[in-house]
Coordinates of C-alpha atoms and ligand atoms in Angstrom, one line a residue:
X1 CA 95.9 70.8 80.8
X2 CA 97.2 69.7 84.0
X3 CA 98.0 72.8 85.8
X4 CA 99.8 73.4 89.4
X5 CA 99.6 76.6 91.1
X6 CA 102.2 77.3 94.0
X7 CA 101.4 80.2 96.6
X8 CA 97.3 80.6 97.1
X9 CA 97.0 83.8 97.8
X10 CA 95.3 86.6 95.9
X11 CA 97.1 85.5 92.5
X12 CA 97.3 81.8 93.0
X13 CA 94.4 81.1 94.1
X14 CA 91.9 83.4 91.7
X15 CA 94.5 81.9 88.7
X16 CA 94.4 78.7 90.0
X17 CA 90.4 78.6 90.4
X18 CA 89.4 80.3 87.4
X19 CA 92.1 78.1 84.8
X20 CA 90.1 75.0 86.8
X21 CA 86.7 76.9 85.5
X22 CA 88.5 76.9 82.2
X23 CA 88.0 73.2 82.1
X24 CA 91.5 72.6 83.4
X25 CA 92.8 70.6 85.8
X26 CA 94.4 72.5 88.8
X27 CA 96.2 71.6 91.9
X28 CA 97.0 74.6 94.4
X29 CA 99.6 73.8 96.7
X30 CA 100.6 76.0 99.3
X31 CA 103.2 75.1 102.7
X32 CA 100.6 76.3 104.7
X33 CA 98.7 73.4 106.1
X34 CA 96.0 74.9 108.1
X35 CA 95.1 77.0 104.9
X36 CA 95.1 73.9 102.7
X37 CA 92.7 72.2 105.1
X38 CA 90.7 75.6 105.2
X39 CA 90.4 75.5 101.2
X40 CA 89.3 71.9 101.0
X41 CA 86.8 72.4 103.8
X42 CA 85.8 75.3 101.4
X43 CA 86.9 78.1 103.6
X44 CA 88.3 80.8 101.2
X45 CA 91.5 82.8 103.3
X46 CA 90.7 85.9 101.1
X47 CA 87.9 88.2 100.6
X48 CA 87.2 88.6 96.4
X49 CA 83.5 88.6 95.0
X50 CA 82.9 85.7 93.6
X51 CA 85.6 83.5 94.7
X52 CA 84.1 80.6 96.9
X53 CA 81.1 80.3 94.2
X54 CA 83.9 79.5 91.8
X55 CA 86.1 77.6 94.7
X56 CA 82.9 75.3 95.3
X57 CA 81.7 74.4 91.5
X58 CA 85.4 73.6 90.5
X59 CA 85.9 71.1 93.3
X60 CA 82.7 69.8 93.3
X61 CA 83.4 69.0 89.2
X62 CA 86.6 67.6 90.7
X63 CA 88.5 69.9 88.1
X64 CA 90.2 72.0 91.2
X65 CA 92.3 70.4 94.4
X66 CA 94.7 71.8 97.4
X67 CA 97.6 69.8 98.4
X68 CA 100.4 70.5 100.7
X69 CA 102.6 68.3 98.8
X70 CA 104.6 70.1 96.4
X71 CA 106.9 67.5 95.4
X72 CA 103.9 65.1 94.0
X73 CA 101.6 67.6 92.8
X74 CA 104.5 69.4 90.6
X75 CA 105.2 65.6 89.2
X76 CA 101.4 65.1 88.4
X77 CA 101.8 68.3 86.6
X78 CA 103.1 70.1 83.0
X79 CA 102.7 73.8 83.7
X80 CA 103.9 75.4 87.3
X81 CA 102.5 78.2 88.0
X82 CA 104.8 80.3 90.9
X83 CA 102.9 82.4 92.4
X84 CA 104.2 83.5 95.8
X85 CA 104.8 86.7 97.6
X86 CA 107.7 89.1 96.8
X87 CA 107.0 91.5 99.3
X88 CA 109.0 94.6 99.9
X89 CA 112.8 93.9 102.2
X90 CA 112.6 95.3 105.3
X91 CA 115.5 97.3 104.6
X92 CA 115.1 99.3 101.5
X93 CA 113.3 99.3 98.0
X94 CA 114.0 95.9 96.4
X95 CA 111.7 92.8 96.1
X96 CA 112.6 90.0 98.8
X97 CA 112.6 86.4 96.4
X98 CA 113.0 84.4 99.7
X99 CA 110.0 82.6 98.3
X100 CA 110.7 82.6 94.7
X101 CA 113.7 80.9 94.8
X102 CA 113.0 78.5 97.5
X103 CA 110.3 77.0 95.7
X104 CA 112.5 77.2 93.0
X105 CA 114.7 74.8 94.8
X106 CA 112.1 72.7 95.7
X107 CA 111.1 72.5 91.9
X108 CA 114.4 71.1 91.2
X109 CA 113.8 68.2 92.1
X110 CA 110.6 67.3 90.9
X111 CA 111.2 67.9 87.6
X112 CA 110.0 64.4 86.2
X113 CA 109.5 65.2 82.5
X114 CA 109.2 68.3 80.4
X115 CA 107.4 71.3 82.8
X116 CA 106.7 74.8 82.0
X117 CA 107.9 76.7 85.0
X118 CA 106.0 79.8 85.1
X119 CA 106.7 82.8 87.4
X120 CA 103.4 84.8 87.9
X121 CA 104.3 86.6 91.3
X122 CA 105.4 90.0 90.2
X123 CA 109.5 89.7 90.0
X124 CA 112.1 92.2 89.0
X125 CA 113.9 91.4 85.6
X126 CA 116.1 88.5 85.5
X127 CA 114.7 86.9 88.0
X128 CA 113.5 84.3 85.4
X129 CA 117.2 84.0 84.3
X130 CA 118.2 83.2 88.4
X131 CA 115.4 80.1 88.7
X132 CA 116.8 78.6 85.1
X133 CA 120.1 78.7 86.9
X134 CA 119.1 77.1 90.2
X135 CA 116.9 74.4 88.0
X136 CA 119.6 73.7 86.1
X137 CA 122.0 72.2 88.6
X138 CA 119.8 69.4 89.1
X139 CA 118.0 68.8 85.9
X140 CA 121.1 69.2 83.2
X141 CA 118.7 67.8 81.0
X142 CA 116.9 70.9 80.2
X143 CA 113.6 69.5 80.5
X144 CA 112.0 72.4 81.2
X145 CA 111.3 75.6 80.2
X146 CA 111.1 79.4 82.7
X147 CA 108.5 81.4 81.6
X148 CA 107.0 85.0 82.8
X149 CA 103.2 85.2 82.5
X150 CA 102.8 88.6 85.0
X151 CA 99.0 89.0 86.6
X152 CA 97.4 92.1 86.3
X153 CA 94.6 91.5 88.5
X154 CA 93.1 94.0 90.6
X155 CA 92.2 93.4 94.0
X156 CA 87.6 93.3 93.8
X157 CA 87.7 93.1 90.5
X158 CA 90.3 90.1 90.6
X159 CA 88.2 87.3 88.4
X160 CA 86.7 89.6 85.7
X161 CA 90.3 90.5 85.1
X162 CA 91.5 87.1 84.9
X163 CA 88.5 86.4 82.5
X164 CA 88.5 89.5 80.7
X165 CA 91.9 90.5 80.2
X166 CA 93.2 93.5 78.1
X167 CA 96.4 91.5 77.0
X168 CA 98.2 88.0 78.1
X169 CA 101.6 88.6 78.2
X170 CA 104.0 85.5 77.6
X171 CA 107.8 86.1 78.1
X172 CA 109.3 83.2 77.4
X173 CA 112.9 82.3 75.0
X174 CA 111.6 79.3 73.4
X175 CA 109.0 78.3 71.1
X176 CA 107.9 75.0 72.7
X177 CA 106.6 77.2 75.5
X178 CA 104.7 79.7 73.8
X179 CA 103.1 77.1 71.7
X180 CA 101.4 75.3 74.3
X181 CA 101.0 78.6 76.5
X182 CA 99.2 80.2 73.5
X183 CA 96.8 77.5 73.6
X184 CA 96.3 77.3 77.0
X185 CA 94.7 81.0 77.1
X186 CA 92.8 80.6 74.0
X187 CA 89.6 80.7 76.0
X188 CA 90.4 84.4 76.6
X189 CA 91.9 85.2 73.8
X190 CA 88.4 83.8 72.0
X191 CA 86.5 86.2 74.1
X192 CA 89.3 89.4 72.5
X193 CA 92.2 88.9 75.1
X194 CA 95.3 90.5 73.2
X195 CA 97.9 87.6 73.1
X196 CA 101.4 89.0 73.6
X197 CA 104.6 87.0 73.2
X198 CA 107.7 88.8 74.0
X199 CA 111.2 88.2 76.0
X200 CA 111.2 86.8 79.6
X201 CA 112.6 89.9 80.7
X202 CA 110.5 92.3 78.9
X203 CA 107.3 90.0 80.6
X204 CA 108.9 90.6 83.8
X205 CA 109.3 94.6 82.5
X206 CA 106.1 95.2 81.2
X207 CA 104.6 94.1 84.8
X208 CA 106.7 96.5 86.9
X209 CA 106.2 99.6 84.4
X210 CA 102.5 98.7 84.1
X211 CA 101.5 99.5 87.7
X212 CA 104.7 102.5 88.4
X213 CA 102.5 103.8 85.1
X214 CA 99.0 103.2 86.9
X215 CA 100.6 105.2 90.2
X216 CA 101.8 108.2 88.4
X217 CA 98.6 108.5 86.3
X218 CA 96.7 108.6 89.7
X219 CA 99.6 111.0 91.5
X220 CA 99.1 113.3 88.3
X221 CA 95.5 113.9 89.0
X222 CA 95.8 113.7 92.9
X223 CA 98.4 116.6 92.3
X224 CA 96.2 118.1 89.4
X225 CA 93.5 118.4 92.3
X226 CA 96.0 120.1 94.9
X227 CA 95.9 122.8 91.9
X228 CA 92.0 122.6 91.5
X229 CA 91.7 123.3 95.3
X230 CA 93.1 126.6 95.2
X231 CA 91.3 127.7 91.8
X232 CA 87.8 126.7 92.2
X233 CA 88.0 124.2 89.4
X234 CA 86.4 120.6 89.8
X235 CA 89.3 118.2 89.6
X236 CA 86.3 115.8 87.9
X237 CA 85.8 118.1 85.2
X238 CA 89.7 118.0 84.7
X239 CA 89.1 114.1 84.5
X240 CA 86.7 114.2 82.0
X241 CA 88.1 116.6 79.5
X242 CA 91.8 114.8 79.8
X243 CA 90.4 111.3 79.8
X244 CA 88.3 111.7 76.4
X245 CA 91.5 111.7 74.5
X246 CA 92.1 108.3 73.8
X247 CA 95.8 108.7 74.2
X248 CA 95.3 109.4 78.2
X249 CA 92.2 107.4 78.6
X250 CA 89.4 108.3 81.4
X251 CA 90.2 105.0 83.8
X252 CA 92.7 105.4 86.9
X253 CA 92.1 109.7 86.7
X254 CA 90.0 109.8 90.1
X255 CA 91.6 112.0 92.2
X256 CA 91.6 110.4 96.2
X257 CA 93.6 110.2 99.5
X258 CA 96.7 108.6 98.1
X259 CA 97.1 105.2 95.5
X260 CA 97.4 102.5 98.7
X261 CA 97.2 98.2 98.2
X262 CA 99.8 95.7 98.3
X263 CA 101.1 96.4 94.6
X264 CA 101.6 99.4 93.9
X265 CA 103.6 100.9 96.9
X266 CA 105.7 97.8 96.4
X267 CA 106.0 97.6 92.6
X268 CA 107.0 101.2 92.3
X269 CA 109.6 100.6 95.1
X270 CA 111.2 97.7 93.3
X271 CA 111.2 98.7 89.8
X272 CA 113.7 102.0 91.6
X273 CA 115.6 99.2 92.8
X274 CA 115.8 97.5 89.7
X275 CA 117.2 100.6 87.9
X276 CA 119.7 101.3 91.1
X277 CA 121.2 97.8 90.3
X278 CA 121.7 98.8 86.3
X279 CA 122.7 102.3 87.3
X280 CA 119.5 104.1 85.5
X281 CA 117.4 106.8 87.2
X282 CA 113.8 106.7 87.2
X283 CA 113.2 110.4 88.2
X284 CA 109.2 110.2 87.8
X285 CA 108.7 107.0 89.9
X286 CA 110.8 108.2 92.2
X287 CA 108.9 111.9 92.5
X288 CA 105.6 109.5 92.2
X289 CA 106.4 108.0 95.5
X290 CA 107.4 110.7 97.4
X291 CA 104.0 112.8 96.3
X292 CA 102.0 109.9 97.0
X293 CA 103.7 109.1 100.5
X294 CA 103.2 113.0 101.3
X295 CA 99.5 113.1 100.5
X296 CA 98.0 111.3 103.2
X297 CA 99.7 114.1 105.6
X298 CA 98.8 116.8 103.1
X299 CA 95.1 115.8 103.4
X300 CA 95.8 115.2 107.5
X301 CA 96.7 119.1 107.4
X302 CA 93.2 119.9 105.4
X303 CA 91.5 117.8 108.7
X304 CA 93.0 120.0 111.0
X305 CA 92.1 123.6 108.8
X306 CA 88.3 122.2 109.0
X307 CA 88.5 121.5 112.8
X308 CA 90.7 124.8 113.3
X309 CA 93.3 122.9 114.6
X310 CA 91.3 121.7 117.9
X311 CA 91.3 118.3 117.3
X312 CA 91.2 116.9 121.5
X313 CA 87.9 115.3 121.9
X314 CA 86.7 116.2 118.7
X315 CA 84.2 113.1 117.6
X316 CA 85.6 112.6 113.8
X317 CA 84.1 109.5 111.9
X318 CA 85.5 107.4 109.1
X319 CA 83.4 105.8 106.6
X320 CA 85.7 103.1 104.8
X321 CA 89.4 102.3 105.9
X322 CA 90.0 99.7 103.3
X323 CA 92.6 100.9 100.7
X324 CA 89.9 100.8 98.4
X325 CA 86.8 99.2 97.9
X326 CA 85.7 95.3 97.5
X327 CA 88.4 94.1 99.4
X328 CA 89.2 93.7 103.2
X329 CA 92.9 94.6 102.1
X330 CA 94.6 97.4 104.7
X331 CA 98.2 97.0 103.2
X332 CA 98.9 100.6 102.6
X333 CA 95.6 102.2 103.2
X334 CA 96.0 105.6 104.0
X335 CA 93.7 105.4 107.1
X336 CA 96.6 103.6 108.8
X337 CA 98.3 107.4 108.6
X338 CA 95.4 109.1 109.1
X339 CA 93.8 107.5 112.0
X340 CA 96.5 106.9 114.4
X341 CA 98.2 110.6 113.6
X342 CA 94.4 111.7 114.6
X343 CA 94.4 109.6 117.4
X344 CA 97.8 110.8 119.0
X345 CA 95.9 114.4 119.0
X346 CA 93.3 113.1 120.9
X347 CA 90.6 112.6 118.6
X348 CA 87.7 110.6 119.1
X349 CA 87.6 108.4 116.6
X350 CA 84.8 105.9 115.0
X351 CA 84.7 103.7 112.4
X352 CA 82.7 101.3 109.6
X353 CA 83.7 99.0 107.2
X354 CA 81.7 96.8 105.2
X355 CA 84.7 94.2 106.2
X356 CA 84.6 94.9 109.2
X357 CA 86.5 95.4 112.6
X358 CA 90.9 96.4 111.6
X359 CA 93.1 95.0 114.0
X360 CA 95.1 97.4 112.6
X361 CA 93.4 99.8 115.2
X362 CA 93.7 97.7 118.0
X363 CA 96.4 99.1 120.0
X364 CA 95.0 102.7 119.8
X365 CA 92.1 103.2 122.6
X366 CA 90.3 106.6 121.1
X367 CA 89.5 104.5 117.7
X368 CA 86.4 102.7 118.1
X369 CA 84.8 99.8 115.4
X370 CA 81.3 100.6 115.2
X371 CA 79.0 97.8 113.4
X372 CA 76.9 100.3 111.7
X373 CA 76.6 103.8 109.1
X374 CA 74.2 105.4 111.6
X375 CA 76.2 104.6 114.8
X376 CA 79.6 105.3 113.5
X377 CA 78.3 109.0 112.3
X378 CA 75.9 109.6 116.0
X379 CA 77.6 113.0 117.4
X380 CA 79.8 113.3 114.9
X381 CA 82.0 116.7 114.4
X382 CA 83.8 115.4 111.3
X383 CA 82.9 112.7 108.8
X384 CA 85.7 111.5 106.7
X385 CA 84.1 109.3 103.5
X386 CA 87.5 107.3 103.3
X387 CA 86.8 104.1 101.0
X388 CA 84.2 104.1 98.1
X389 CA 82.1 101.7 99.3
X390 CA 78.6 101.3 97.9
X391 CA 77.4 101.6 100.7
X392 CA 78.3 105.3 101.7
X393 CA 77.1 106.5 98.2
X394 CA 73.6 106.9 98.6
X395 CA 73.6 108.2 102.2
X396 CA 70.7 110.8 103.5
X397 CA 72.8 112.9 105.2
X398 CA 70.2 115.4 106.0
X399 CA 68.5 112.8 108.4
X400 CA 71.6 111.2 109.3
X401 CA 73.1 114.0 110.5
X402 CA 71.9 115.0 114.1
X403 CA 74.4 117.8 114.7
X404 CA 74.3 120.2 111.8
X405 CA 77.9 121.6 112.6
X406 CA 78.7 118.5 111.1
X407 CA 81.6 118.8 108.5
X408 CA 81.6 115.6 105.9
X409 CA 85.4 115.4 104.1
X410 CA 84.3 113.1 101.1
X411 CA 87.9 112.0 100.3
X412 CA 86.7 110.0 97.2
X413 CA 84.4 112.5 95.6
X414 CA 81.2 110.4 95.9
X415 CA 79.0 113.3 95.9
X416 CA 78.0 116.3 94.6
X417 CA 79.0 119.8 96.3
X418 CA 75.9 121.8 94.6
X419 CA 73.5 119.0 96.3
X420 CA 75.1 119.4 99.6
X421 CA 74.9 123.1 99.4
X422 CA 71.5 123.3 98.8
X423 CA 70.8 121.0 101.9
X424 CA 72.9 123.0 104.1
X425 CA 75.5 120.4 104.7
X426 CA 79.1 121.7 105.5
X427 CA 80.6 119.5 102.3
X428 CA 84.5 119.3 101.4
X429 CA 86.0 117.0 98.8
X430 CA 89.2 116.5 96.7
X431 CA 89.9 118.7 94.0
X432 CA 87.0 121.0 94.4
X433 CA 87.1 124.6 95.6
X434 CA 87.6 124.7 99.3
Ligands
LIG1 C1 96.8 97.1 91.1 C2 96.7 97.1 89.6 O1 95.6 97.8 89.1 C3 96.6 95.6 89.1 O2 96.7 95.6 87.6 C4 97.8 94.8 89.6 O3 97.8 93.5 89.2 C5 97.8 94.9 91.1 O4 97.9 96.3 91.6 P1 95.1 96.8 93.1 O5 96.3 97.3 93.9 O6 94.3 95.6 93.6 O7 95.6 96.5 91.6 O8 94.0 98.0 93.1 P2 93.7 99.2 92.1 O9 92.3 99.1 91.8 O10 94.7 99.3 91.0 O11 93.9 100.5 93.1 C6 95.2 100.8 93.6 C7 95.1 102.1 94.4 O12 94.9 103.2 93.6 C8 94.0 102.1 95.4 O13 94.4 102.7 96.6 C9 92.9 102.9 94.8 O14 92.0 103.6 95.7 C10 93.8 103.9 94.0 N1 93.1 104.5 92.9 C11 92.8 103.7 91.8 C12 92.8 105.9 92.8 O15 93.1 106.6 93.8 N2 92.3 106.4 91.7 C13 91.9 105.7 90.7 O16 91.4 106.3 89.7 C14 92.2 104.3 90.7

């Protein structure tokens, strides 16, 4: 099928590239010139594992293109995949559809036969209803349909869960649409995709509650592991026995320094917005943000109990600032609390990432990139293990560590506290006695 992705960013472009290695054919368009010129020269914008591989074969089998020319590659198209940003406003909770419905507009008028116009980009409910509106006043016609077909990729893991989905959801209120959309994923439904074709609204629904589901299962156990701390009970163990029961389920129970990314702080934001504007009250989500917007500072105050509250000139080092690992993605992470609040104190501050130097960091002059494990941790008093990166899980400690008042705070539970007693290391996590 002849397929046309607007917006290459993490959704487009992973959608786009991996429908092309489908065997369809796929123009990504984006307004952004300098991008498009990046992608054809085969410079990817975003760091996912296995992404230019993909990016290279598919053009080079001259199934996949870029183009900055919306207007002719929507024409050569049937399906129209939007898949721009709906970031958070400035000003409060709700979604900002600048995008949406600008390329909405643009759509209008390049409607040249029957399309599928598909929203991908996460938007509140009845959004789909507001681009049938604006598509309608230049296309009386009707040849098209609005469809919701929500992403549920995860930022590292972002083409085996466009390849392996759990489900493909199809909102759509027509038949035509589902019909060809149906056969369109058949490849993954072959390989044991569920195939679910509901309302447009209850697509756009399902996408919202999905991921404000995903953040309280995570607060439940981050809070589950404030209780832990102060009863010598290993939040893991908590994990296990709760996630064996097939109704709970074991995934997304690892207790950590607070859910960060560039979904879930903003999907759980607008789906409170979206009940505000039909007068419903979301009570959990709303306690769900607060407790996860709290735990970065609850976690700061654990930081200052282990350095008794002297933190001037105290050498502390992250490992990982990423909001989680496989990605280069800060949106969120909850080092951009930590490290400037430790900064202000007068900390002196190193650290590593895999993806290297944050300008994030930048403007603070006590925070220090170092460009490896051993020379981030030399001298330090305090070793925060932020991100669970591979490559902080196999660390020897024991010869790494030079001073042996060294404190490591292994925020993501990566190792054992029996092991680091019995080599003498001063060892903290989350959710295990203090
Ligand atoms: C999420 C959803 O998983 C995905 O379906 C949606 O399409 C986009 O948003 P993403 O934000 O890329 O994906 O990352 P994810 O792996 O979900 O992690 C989100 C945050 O939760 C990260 O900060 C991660 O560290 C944290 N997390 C995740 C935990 O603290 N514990 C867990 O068990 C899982």
């Amino acid at each position: 099928m002849k397929l046309c992705m607007i917006g290459t960013g993490y959704v487009g472009l992973v959608s786009g590239v991996c429908f092309s290695d489908l065997g369809n054919d796929v123009i990504c368009v984006d307004k952004d010139l300098h991008k498009i010129n990046d992608l054809k020269k085969g410079v990817i914008p975003i760091y996912e594992p296995g992404l230019e591989e993909l990016v290279l074969k598919n053009v080079k089998n001259k199934r996949l293109s870029f183009s900055n020319n919306l207007e002719s590659s929507v024409k050569k198209s049937d399906i129209i995949f939007i898949c721009v940003g709906t970031p958070t406003k400035k000003s409060g909770n709700s979604a900002d559809l600048t995008q949406i419905f600008s390329v909405a507009k643009e759509l209008s008028k390049s409607i040249n036969k029957f399309k599928i116009i598909i929203t991908k980009s996460t938007v509140p409910v009845t959004t789909g209803d507001e681009i049938e509106k604006i598509l309608k006043k230049k296309n009386t016609m009707n040849k098209f349909s609005v469809v919701s077909n929500p992403e549920f990729l995860r930022e590292g893991e972002a083409i085996r869960d466009f390849t392996y989905p759990d489900r493909v959801v199809i909102g759509s209120n027509d038949l035509k649409s589902n019909k060809i959309l149906k056969n369109l994923y058949s490849p993954l439904i072959g390989k044991g995709a569920k195939y679910v074709h509901t309302s447009r609204r209850a697509a756009e629904l399902i996408k919202y509650a999905s991921n404000a589901f995903l953040a309280t299962k995570i607060t439940f156990i981050n809070e589950i592991a404030n209780l832990c701390e102060k009863t010598s009970i290993n939040v893991d163990d908590i994990a296990i026995g709760m996630g064996l029961d097939q109704r709970i389920g074991s995934r997304f129970l690892r207790a950590g320094p607070a859910y960060g990314g560039s979904c879930f702080p903003k999907d759980t934001k607008a789906i409170i917005s979206t009940a505000d504007k039909f007068q419903t009250n979301l009570s959990v989500i709303k306690s769900v943000i607060k407790s996860n917007e709290n735990r970065s500072k609850l976690l700061l105050k654990r930081v200052y109990k282990i350095l008794n509250n002297k933190i001037k000139n105290k050498n502390i080092s992250f490992l990982g600032v990423t909001f989680k690992a496989n990605t280069d993605d800060m949106r969120d992470s909850s080092s951009l609390t930590m490290i400037p609040e430790l900064s202000k104190k007068g900390a002196l501050i190193k650290y590593f990432d895999p993806t290297g130097y944050k300008k994030d960091f930048k403007k603070f002059k006590n925070v220090q990139y170092m460009k490896s494990v051993d020379s981030c941790l030399a001298k330090a008093d305090l070793i925060i293990i932020h991100t669970e990166w591979n490559d902080f899980k196999s660390l020897n400690f024991k010869k790494l560590l030079k001073n042996k008042k060294t404190t490591i705070y292994d925020m993501r539970n990566l190792y054992s506290p029996n092991k680091m007693i019995k080599q003498n290391i001063k060892y903290l996590s989350v959710g295990r006695s203090l």
